[in-house]
Amino acid sequence: MKKKKNIQHSEENKISELTDQLLRKQAEIENICKRFESEKISIFKYANENLILDLLPVLDNFKRSTDHLPKDLAENNWAKGIKLIEKQLEDVLTQNGLERIDAKIGDEFDHNIHEAIENLPADRQGEGDKISEIVLDGYKLNEKIIRPTKIKVGK
């Protein structure tokens, strides 16, 4: 009788041990699936990042050309066409998750979204660490900063 109880107790321990192992393996599989799903979402979210980074200089050059268009050519059909192409490029990039980082002269310098390429003397007291000039727009792709705004800062 005592031997039977020992065997039963041993079997119960074994069942408990195997049940515990099974639960751990199930949790491990669930964690792997969650991690895989998260990585898959990230891959799809940022799949175009390199292409978009390659297109940003093109967008910058369109912007420079339209910003420096002589006033007497503003109503020229060719110039209007260039502006439409610039707008179309901006729209396509926006539809793919690109967002321009909002920066204005006088805003506080934020090292998380700005890259100071030059320190300028502040004109007045209290203007230190403020944006003095925006040299190049910065962009986010689906909330991830892919290019900080390049600025000049008053010190």
JSON list of C-alpha atoms in Angstrom, two decimals:
[
{"chain": "A", "resi": 1, "resn": "MET", "atom": "CA", "xyz": [0.00, 0.00, 0.00]},
{"chain": "A", "resi": 2, "resn": "LYS", "atom": "CA", "xyz": [2.83, 2.34, 0.90]},
{"chain": "A", "resi": 3, "resn": "LYS", "atom": "CA", "xyz": [4.58, 1.48, -2.36]},
{"chain": "A", "resi": 4, "resn": "LYS", "atom": "CA", "xyz": [1.42, 2.27, -4.30]},
{"chain": "A", "resi": 5, "resn": "LYS", "atom": "CA", "xyz": [1.18, 5.69, -2.63]},
{"chain": "A", "resi": 6, "resn": "ASN", "atom": "CA", "xyz": [4.83, 6.43, -3.44]},
{"chain": "A", "resi": 7, "resn": "ILE", "atom": "CA", "xyz": [4.27, 5.49, -7.09]},
{"chain": "A", "resi": 8, "resn": "GLN", "atom": "CA", "xyz": [1.11, 7.62, -7.21]},
{"chain": "A", "resi": 9, "resn": "HIS", "atom": "CA", "xyz": [2.92, 10.54, -5.57]},
{"chain": "A", "resi": 10, "resn": "SER", "atom": "CA", "xyz": [5.84, 10.13, -7.99]},
{"chain": "A", "resi": 11, "resn": "GLU", "atom": "CA", "xyz": [3.45, 10.09, -10.95]},
{"chain": "A", "resi": 12, "resn": "GLU", "atom": "CA", "xyz": [1.65, 13.19, -9.67]},
{"chain": "A", "resi": 13, "resn": "ASN", "atom": "CA", "xyz": [4.98, 14.98, -9.33]},
{"chain": "A", "resi": 14, "resn": "LYS", "atom": "CA", "xyz": [5.92, 13.93, -12.85]},
{"chain": "A", "resi": 15, "resn": "ILE", "atom": "CA", "xyz": [2.54, 15.15, -14.19]},
{"chain": "A", "resi": 16, "resn": "SER", "atom": "CA", "xyz": [2.96, 18.43, -12.34]},
{"chain": "A", "resi": 17, "resn": "GLU", "atom": "CA", "xyz": [6.49, 18.84, -13.71]},
{"chain": "A", "resi": 18, "resn": "LEU", "atom": "CA", "xyz": [5.40, 18.07, -17.28]},
{"chain": "A", "resi": 19, "resn": "THR", "atom": "CA", "xyz": [2.40, 20.41, -16.97]},
{"chain": "A", "resi": 20, "resn": "ASP", "atom": "CA", "xyz": [4.73, 23.17, -15.78]},
{"chain": "A", "resi": 21, "resn": "GLN", "atom": "CA", "xyz": [7.11, 22.52, -18.71]},
{"chain": "A", "resi": 22, "resn": "LEU", "atom": "CA", "xyz": [4.19, 22.58, -21.15]},
{"chain": "A", "resi": 23, "resn": "LEU", "atom": "CA", "xyz": [2.92, 25.89, -19.78]},
{"chain": "A", "resi": 24, "resn": "ARG", "atom": "CA", "xyz": [6.40, 27.42, -20.01]},
{"chain": "A", "resi": 25, "resn": "LYS", "atom": "CA", "xyz": [6.79, 26.24, -23.62]},
{"chain": "A", "resi": 26, "resn": "GLN", "atom": "CA", "xyz": [3.36, 27.62, -24.52]},
{"chain": "A", "resi": 27, "resn": "ALA", "atom": "CA", "xyz": [4.29, 31.00, -22.99]},
{"chain": "A", "resi": 28, "resn": "GLU", "atom": "CA", "xyz": [7.60, 30.91, -24.86]},
{"chain": "A", "resi": 29, "resn": "ILE", "atom": "CA", "xyz": [5.80, 30.23, -28.16]},
{"chain": "A", "resi": 30, "resn": "GLU", "atom": "CA", "xyz": [3.33, 33.07, -27.49]},
{"chain": "A", "resi": 31, "resn": "ASN", "atom": "CA", "xyz": [6.22, 35.46, -26.79]},
{"chain": "A", "resi": 32, "resn": "ILE", "atom": "CA", "xyz": [7.98, 34.39, -29.99]},
{"chain": "A", "resi": 33, "resn": "CYS", "atom": "CA", "xyz": [4.77, 34.97, -31.97]},
{"chain": "A", "resi": 34, "resn": "LYS", "atom": "CA", "xyz": [4.29, 38.42, -30.41]},
{"chain": "A", "resi": 35, "resn": "ARG", "atom": "CA", "xyz": [7.91, 39.37, -31.12]},
{"chain": "A", "resi": 36, "resn": "PHE", "atom": "CA", "xyz": [7.60, 38.09, -34.71]},
{"chain": "A", "resi": 37, "resn": "GLU", "atom": "CA", "xyz": [4.40, 40.11, -35.22]},
{"chain": "A", "resi": 38, "resn": "SER", "atom": "CA", "xyz": [6.05, 43.22, -33.78]},
{"chain": "A", "resi": 39, "resn": "GLU", "atom": "CA", "xyz": [9.10, 42.80, -36.03]},
{"chain": "A", "resi": 40, "resn": "LYS", "atom": "CA", "xyz": [6.86, 42.20, -39.05]},
{"chain": "A", "resi": 41, "resn": "ILE", "atom": "CA", "xyz": [4.94, 45.42, -38.37]},
{"chain": "A", "resi": 42, "resn": "SER", "atom": "CA", "xyz": [8.21, 47.31, -37.95]},
{"chain": "A", "resi": 43, "resn": "ILE", "atom": "CA", "xyz": [9.58, 45.92, -41.21]},
{"chain": "A", "resi": 44, "resn": "PHE", "atom": "CA", "xyz": [6.47, 47.00, -43.12]},
{"chain": "A", "resi": 45, "resn": "LYS", "atom": "CA", "xyz": [6.39, 50.37, -41.36]},
{"chain": "A", "resi": 46, "resn": "TYR", "atom": "CA", "xyz": [9.97, 51.26, -42.27]},
{"chain": "A", "resi": 47, "resn": "ALA", "atom": "CA", "xyz": [10.46, 49.26, -45.48]},
{"chain": "A", "resi": 48, "resn": "ASN", "atom": "CA", "xyz": [10.61, 52.45, -47.56]},
{"chain": "A", "resi": 49, "resn": "GLU", "atom": "CA", "xyz": [13.02, 54.30, -45.26]},
{"chain": "A", "resi": 50, "resn": "ASN", "atom": "CA", "xyz": [16.09, 54.04, -47.51]},
{"chain": "A", "resi": 51, "resn": "LEU", "atom": "CA", "xyz": [14.12, 55.01, -50.61]},
{"chain": "A", "resi": 52, "resn": "ILE", "atom": "CA", "xyz": [12.60, 57.99, -48.82]},
{"chain": "A", "resi": 53, "resn": "LEU", "atom": "CA", "xyz": [16.02, 59.07, -47.52]},
{"chain": "A", "resi": 54, "resn": "ASP", "atom": "CA", "xyz": [17.27, 58.95, -51.12]},
{"chain": "A", "resi": 55, "resn": "LEU", "atom": "CA", "xyz": [14.33, 61.10, -52.27]},
{"chain": "A", "resi": 56, "resn": "LEU", "atom": "CA", "xyz": [14.71, 63.79, -49.59]},
{"chain": "A", "resi": 57, "resn": "PRO", "atom": "CA", "xyz": [17.54, 65.61, -51.44]},
{"chain": "A", "resi": 58, "resn": "VAL", "atom": "CA", "xyz": [15.32, 65.65, -54.55]},
{"chain": "A", "resi": 59, "resn": "LEU", "atom": "CA", "xyz": [12.52, 67.21, -52.50]},
{"chain": "A", "resi": 60, "resn": "ASP", "atom": "CA", "xyz": [15.01, 69.69, -50.99]},
{"chain": "A", "resi": 61, "resn": "ASN", "atom": "CA", "xyz": [16.19, 70.72, -54.45]},
{"chain": "A", "resi": 62, "resn": "PHE", "atom": "CA", "xyz": [12.63, 71.19, -55.71]},
{"chain": "A", "resi": 63, "resn": "LYS", "atom": "CA", "xyz": [11.95, 73.36, -52.67]},
{"chain": "A", "resi": 64, "resn": "ARG", "atom": "CA", "xyz": [15.11, 75.43, -53.23]},
{"chain": "A", "resi": 65, "resn": "SER", "atom": "CA", "xyz": [14.26, 75.95, -56.89]},
{"chain": "A", "resi": 66, "resn": "THR", "atom": "CA", "xyz": [10.68, 77.06, -56.21]},
{"chain": "A", "resi": 67, "resn": "ASP", "atom": "CA", "xyz": [11.69, 79.22, -53.22]},
{"chain": "A", "resi": 68, "resn": "HIS", "atom": "CA", "xyz": [14.20, 81.12, -55.38]},
{"chain": "A", "resi": 69, "resn": "LEU", "atom": "CA", "xyz": [11.99, 81.47, -58.43]},
{"chain": "A", "resi": 70, "resn": "PRO", "atom": "CA", "xyz": [12.13, 85.06, -59.77]},
{"chain": "A", "resi": 71, "resn": "LYS", "atom": "CA", "xyz": [8.83, 86.88, -59.22]},
{"chain": "A", "resi": 72, "resn": "ASP", "atom": "CA", "xyz": [8.44, 87.63, -62.93]},
{"chain": "A", "resi": 73, "resn": "LEU", "atom": "CA", "xyz": [8.40, 83.85, -63.60]},
{"chain": "A", "resi": 74, "resn": "ALA", "atom": "CA", "xyz": [5.90, 82.98, -60.84]},
{"chain": "A", "resi": 75, "resn": "GLU", "atom": "CA", "xyz": [2.99, 82.80, -63.29]},
{"chain": "A", "resi": 76, "resn": "ASN", "atom": "CA", "xyz": [4.99, 81.00, -65.99]},
{"chain": "A", "resi": 77, "resn": "ASN", "atom": "CA", "xyz": [3.39, 77.65, -66.93]},
{"chain": "A", "resi": 78, "resn": "TRP", "atom": "CA", "xyz": [6.72, 75.85, -66.72]},
{"chain": "A", "resi": 79, "resn": "ALA", "atom": "CA", "xyz": [7.30, 77.21, -63.18]},
{"chain": "A", "resi": 80, "resn": "LYS", "atom": "CA", "xyz": [3.76, 76.23, -62.18]},
{"chain": "A", "resi": 81, "resn": "GLY", "atom": "CA", "xyz": [4.46, 72.73, -63.48]},
{"chain": "A", "resi": 82, "resn": "ILE", "atom": "CA", "xyz": [7.61, 72.48, -61.35]},
{"chain": "A", "resi": 83, "resn": "LYS", "atom": "CA", "xyz": [5.60, 73.57, -58.28]},
{"chain": "A", "resi": 84, "resn": "LEU", "atom": "CA", "xyz": [2.97, 70.92, -59.05]},
{"chain": "A", "resi": 85, "resn": "ILE", "atom": "CA", "xyz": [5.66, 68.22, -59.34]},
{"chain": "A", "resi": 86, "resn": "GLU", "atom": "CA", "xyz": [7.11, 69.34, -55.99]},
{"chain": "A", "resi": 87, "resn": "LYS", "atom": "CA", "xyz": [3.65, 69.17, -54.40]},
{"chain": "A", "resi": 88, "resn": "GLN", "atom": "CA", "xyz": [3.01, 65.74, -55.92]},
{"chain": "A", "resi": 89, "resn": "LEU", "atom": "CA", "xyz": [6.32, 64.42, -54.56]},
{"chain": "A", "resi": 90, "resn": "GLU", "atom": "CA", "xyz": [5.49, 65.83, -51.10]},
{"chain": "A", "resi": 91, "resn": "ASP", "atom": "CA", "xyz": [2.03, 64.22, -51.21]},
{"chain": "A", "resi": 92, "resn": "VAL", "atom": "CA", "xyz": [3.39, 60.79, -52.22]},
{"chain": "A", "resi": 93, "resn": "LEU", "atom": "CA", "xyz": [5.98, 60.89, -49.44]},
{"chain": "A", "resi": 94, "resn": "THR", "atom": "CA", "xyz": [3.36, 62.01, -46.91]},
{"chain": "A", "resi": 95, "resn": "GLN", "atom": "CA", "xyz": [1.06, 59.15, -47.95]},
{"chain": "A", "resi": 96, "resn": "ASN", "atom": "CA", "xyz": [3.95, 56.81, -47.20]},
{"chain": "A", "resi": 97, "resn": "GLY", "atom": "CA", "xyz": [4.38, 58.07, -43.63]},
{"chain": "A", "resi": 98, "resn": "LEU", "atom": "CA", "xyz": [6.77, 61.01, -44.06]},
{"chain": "A", "resi": 99, "resn": "GLU", "atom": "CA", "xyz": [6.15, 64.05, -41.87]},
{"chain": "A", "resi": 100, "resn": "ARG", "atom": "CA", "xyz": [8.13, 67.29, -41.84]},
{"chain": "A", "resi": 101, "resn": "ILE", "atom": "CA", "xyz": [9.40, 68.26, -38.39]},
{"chain": "A", "resi": 102, "resn": "ASP", "atom": "CA", "xyz": [7.82, 71.58, -37.46]},
{"chain": "A", "resi": 103, "resn": "ALA", "atom": "CA", "xyz": [10.56, 74.07, -36.62]},
{"chain": "A", "resi": 104, "resn": "LYS", "atom": "CA", "xyz": [10.41, 77.85, -36.58]},
{"chain": "A", "resi": 105, "resn": "ILE", "atom": "CA", "xyz": [12.90, 80.61, -35.96]},
{"chain": "A", "resi": 106, "resn": "GLY", "atom": "CA", "xyz": [12.79, 81.45, -32.26]},
{"chain": "A", "resi": 107, "resn": "ASP", "atom": "CA", "xyz": [11.86, 77.91, -31.15]},
{"chain": "A", "resi": 108, "resn": "GLU", "atom": "CA", "xyz": [13.95, 76.33, -28.41]},
{"chain": "A", "resi": 109, "resn": "PHE", "atom": "CA", "xyz": [16.78, 74.08, -29.59]},
{"chain": "A", "resi": 110, "resn": "ASP", "atom": "CA", "xyz": [15.86, 70.41, -28.99]},
{"chain": "A", "resi": 111, "resn": "HIS", "atom": "CA", "xyz": [18.72, 67.97, -29.56]},
{"chain": "A", "resi": 112, "resn": "ASN", "atom": "CA", "xyz": [16.15, 65.19, -30.12]},
{"chain": "A", "resi": 113, "resn": "ILE", "atom": "CA", "xyz": [14.84, 66.71, -33.35]},
{"chain": "A", "resi": 114, "resn": "HIS", "atom": "CA", "xyz": [17.39, 69.38, -34.29]},
{"chain": "A", "resi": 115, "resn": "GLU", "atom": "CA", "xyz": [21.01, 69.24, -35.38]},
{"chain": "A", "resi": 116, "resn": "ALA", "atom": "CA", "xyz": [22.91, 72.44, -34.69]},
{"chain": "A", "resi": 117, "resn": "ILE", "atom": "CA", "xyz": [25.37, 72.99, -37.52]},
{"chain": "A", "resi": 118, "resn": "GLU", "atom": "CA", "xyz": [26.50, 76.42, -36.33]},
{"chain": "A", "resi": 119, "resn": "ASN", "atom": "CA", "xyz": [26.36, 78.50, -33.16]},
{"chain": "A", "resi": 120, "resn": "LEU", "atom": "CA", "xyz": [25.66, 82.18, -33.73]},
{"chain": "A", "resi": 121, "resn": "PRO", "atom": "CA", "xyz": [25.95, 84.95, -31.14]},
{"chain": "A", "resi": 122, "resn": "ALA", "atom": "CA", "xyz": [22.54, 85.77, -29.68]},
{"chain": "A", "resi": 123, "resn": "ASP", "atom": "CA", "xyz": [21.36, 89.27, -30.61]},
{"chain": "A", "resi": 124, "resn": "ARG", "atom": "CA", "xyz": [19.64, 89.97, -27.30]},
{"chain": "A", "resi": 125, "resn": "GLN", "atom": "CA", "xyz": [19.67, 88.63, -23.77]},
{"chain": "A", "resi": 126, "resn": "GLY", "atom": "CA", "xyz": [17.52, 85.49, -23.43]},
{"chain": "A", "resi": 127, "resn": "GLU", "atom": "CA", "xyz": [17.86, 84.39, -27.05]},
{"chain": "A", "resi": 128, "resn": "GLY", "atom": "CA", "xyz": [20.38, 81.66, -26.26]},
{"chain": "A", "resi": 129, "resn": "ASP", "atom": "CA", "xyz": [19.65, 78.12, -27.43]},
{"chain": "A", "resi": 130, "resn": "LYS", "atom": "CA", "xyz": [16.99, 79.37, -29.84]},
{"chain": "A", "resi": 131, "resn": "ILE", "atom": "CA", "xyz": [16.76, 78.59, -33.54]},
{"chain": "A", "resi": 132, "resn": "SER", "atom": "CA", "xyz": [18.26, 81.49, -35.50]},
{"chain": "A", "resi": 133, "resn": "GLU", "atom": "CA", "xyz": [18.04, 79.94, -38.96]},
{"chain": "A", "resi": 134, "resn": "ILE", "atom": "CA", "xyz": [16.65, 76.76, -40.51]},
{"chain": "A", "resi": 135, "resn": "VAL", "atom": "CA", "xyz": [19.17, 75.38, -42.98]},
{"chain": "A", "resi": 136, "resn": "LEU", "atom": "CA", "xyz": [17.47, 72.10, -43.94]},
{"chain": "A", "resi": 137, "resn": "ASP", "atom": "CA", "xyz": [14.08, 70.65, -43.01]},
{"chain": "A", "resi": 138, "resn": "GLY", "atom": "CA", "xyz": [14.01, 67.54, -40.85]},
{"chain": "A", "resi": 139, "resn": "TYR", "atom": "CA", "xyz": [11.64, 64.62, -41.28]},
{"chain": "A", "resi": 140, "resn": "LYS", "atom": "CA", "xyz": [10.00, 61.77, -39.39]},
{"chain": "A", "resi": 141, "resn": "LEU", "atom": "CA", "xyz": [8.91, 58.49, -40.91]},
{"chain": "A", "resi": 142, "resn": "ASN", "atom": "CA", "xyz": [6.03, 57.02, -38.90]},
{"chain": "A", "resi": 143, "resn": "GLU", "atom": "CA", "xyz": [7.17, 58.95, -35.79]},
{"chain": "A", "resi": 144, "resn": "LYS", "atom": "CA", "xyz": [10.83, 57.86, -36.20]},
{"chain": "A", "resi": 145, "resn": "ILE", "atom": "CA", "xyz": [13.22, 60.73, -36.91]},
{"chain": "A", "resi": 146, "resn": "ILE", "atom": "CA", "xyz": [15.06, 59.89, -40.11]},
{"chain": "A", "resi": 147, "resn": "ARG", "atom": "CA", "xyz": [16.67, 63.31, -40.58]},
{"chain": "A", "resi": 148, "resn": "PRO", "atom": "CA", "xyz": [16.87, 66.00, -37.89]},
{"chain": "A", "resi": 149, "resn": "THR", "atom": "CA", "xyz": [16.22, 69.62, -38.81]},
{"chain": "A", "resi": 150, "resn": "LYS", "atom": "CA", "xyz": [19.59, 71.24, -39.51]},
{"chain": "A", "resi": 151, "resn": "ILE", "atom": "CA", "xyz": [19.67, 74.64, -37.83]},
{"chain": "A", "resi": 152, "resn": "LYS", "atom": "CA", "xyz": [21.81, 77.52, -36.69]},
{"chain": "A", "resi": 153, "resn": "VAL", "atom": "CA", "xyz": [21.48, 78.28, -32.98]},
{"chain": "A", "resi": 154, "resn": "GLY", "atom": "CA", "xyz": [21.87, 81.55, -31.12]},
{"chain": "A", "resi": 155, "resn": "LYS", "atom": "CA", "xyz": [24.23, 81.15, -28.15]}
]
